[in-house]
mmCIF file of C-alpha atoms in Angstrom:
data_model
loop_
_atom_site.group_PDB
_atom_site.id
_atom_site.type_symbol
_atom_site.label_atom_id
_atom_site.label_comp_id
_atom_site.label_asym_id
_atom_site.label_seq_id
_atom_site.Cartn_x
_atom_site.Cartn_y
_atom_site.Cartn_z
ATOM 1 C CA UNK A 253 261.803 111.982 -190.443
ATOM 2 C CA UNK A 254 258.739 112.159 -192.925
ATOM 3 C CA UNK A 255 256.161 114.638 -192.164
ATOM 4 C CA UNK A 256 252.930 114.265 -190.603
ATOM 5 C CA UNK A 257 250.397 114.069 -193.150
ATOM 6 C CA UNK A 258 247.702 114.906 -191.097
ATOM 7 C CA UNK A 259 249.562 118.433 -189.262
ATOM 8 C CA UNK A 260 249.576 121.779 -190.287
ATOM 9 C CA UNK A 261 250.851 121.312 -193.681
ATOM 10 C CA UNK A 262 248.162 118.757 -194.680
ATOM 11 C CA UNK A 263 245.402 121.285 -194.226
ATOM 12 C CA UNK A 264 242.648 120.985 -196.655
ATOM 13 C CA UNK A 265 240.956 124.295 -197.511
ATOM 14 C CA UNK A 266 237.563 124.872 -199.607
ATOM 15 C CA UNK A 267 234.089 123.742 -199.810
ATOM 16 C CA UNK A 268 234.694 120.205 -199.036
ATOM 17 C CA UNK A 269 237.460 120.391 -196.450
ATOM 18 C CA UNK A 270 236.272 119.324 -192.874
ATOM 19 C CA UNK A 271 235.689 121.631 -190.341
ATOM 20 C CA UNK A 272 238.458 122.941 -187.813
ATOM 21 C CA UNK A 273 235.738 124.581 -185.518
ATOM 22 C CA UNK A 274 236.050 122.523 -181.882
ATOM 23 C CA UNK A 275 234.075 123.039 -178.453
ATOM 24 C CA UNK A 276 230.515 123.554 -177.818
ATOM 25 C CA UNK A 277 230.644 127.416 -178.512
ATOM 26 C CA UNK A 278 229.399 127.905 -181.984
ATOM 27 C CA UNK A 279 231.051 129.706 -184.609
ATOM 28 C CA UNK A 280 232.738 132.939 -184.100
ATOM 29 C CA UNK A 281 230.090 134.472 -185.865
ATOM 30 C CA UNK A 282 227.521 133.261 -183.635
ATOM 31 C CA UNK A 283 229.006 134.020 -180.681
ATOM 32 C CA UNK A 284 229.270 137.639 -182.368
ATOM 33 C CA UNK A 285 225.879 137.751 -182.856
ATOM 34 C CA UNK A 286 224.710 136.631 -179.223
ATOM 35 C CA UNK A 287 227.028 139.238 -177.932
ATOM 36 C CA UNK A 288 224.967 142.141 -180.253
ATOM 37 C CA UNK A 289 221.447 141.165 -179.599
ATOM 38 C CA UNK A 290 221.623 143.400 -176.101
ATOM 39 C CA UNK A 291 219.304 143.467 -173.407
ATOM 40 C CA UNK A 292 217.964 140.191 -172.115
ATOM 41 C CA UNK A 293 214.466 140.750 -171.984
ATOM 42 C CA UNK A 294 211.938 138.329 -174.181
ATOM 43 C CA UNK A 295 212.328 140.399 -177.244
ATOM 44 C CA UNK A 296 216.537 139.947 -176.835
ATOM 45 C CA UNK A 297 216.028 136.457 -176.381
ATOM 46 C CA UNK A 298 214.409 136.404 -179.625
ATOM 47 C CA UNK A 299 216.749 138.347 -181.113
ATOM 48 C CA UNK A 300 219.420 136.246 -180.303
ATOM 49 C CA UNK A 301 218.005 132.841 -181.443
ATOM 50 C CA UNK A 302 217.437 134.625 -184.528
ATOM 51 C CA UNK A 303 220.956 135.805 -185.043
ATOM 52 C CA UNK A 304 221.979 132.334 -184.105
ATOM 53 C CA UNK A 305 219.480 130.976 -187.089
ATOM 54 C CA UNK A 306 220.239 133.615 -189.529
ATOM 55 C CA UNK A 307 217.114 134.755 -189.968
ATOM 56 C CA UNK A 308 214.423 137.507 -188.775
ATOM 57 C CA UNK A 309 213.599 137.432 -185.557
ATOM 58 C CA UNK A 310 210.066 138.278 -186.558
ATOM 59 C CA UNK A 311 209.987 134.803 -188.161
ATOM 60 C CA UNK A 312 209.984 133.640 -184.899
ATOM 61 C CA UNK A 313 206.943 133.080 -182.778
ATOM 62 C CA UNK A 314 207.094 132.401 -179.156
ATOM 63 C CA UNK A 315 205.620 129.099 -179.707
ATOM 64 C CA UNK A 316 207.714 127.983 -182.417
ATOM 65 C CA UNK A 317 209.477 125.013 -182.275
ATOM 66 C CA UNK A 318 212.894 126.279 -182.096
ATOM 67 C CA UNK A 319 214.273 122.485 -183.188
ATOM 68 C CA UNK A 320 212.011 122.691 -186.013
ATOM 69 C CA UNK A 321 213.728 126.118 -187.087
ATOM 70 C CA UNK A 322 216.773 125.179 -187.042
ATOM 71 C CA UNK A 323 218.377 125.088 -183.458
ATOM 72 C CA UNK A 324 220.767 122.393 -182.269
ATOM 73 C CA UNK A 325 222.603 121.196 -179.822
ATOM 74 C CA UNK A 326 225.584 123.664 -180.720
ATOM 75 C CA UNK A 327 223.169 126.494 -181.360
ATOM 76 C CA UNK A 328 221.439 125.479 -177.498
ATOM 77 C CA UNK A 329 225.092 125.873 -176.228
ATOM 78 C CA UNK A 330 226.031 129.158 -177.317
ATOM 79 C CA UNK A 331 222.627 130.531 -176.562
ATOM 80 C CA UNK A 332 223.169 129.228 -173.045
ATOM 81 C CA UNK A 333 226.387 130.506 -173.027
ATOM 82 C CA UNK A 334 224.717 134.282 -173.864
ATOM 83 C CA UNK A 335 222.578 133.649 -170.671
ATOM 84 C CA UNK A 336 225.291 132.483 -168.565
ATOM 85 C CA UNK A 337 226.457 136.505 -169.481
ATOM 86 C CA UNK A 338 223.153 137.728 -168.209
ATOM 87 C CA UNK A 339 224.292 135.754 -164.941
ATOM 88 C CA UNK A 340 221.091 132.848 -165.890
ATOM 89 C CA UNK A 341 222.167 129.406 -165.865
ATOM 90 C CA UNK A 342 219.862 127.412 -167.744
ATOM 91 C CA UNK A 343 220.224 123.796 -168.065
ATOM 92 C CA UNK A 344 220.709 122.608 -171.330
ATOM 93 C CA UNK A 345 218.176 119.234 -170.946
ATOM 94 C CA UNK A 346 215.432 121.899 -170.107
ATOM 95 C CA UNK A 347 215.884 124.126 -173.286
ATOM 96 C CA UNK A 348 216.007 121.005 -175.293
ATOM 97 C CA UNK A 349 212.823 119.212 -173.696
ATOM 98 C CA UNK A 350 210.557 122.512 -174.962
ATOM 99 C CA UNK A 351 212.697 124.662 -177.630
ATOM 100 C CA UNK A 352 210.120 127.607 -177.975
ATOM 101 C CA UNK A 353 210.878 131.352 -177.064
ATOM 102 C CA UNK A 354 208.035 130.921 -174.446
ATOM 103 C CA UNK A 355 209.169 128.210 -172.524
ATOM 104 C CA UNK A 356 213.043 129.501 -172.453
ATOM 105 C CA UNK A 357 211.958 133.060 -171.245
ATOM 106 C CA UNK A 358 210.126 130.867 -168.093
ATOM 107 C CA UNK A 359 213.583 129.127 -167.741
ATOM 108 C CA UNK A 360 215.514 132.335 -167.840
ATOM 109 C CA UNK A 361 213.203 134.013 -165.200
ATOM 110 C CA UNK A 362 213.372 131.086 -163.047
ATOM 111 C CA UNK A 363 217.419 131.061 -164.085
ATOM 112 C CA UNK A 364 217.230 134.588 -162.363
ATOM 113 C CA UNK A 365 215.271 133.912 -159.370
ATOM 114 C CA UNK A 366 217.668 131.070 -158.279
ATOM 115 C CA UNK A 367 220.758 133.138 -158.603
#
């Protein structure tokens, strides 16, 4: 029996090798990050889309377009996955039809009236 060339023993490793990361989660780093930006309360919310970004969240006005910035669709996930946490579900097709810090704070405190 030959090996399997593409199982554990084929695994590339550097710069160039491909990514092992799966789900919708983001890294573990960003998920780290969510979980230390604290409170949810506007300025939390922009601290945690910064974290998620990399940069400072006073880079980030509340009518920037998040997209624009640097957000995704992975980065949407695992900062609606930090809401679901604050017990606000926010549905990913609304964060993504207006990506600013203003318009996801209205989501969240609609998120929290519907609970």
């Amino acid at each position: 029996m030959t090996p399997n060339p593409v199982g554990p023993s084929a695994t590339a490793t550097g710069p160039d090798a491909p990514s092992t990361t799966t789900g919708t989660a983001g890294t573990a780093a960003e998920a780290g990050a969510i979980a230390a930006a604290g409170n949810l309360d506007p300025d939390g919310l922009r601290r945690a889309v910064a974290e998620v970004l990399g940069i400072d969240p006073e880079r980030l006005g509340e009518d920037d377009n998040l997209v624009a910035a640097g957000v995704d669709s992975v980065k949407v996930m695992t900062i609606s996955a930090h809401l679901r946490r604050h017990r606000v579900r926010v549905s990913f097709a609304r964060m993504i039809e207006e990506p600013t810090l203003l318009a996801w704070w209205r989501l969240v405190e609609e998120g929290r009236t519907a609970s």
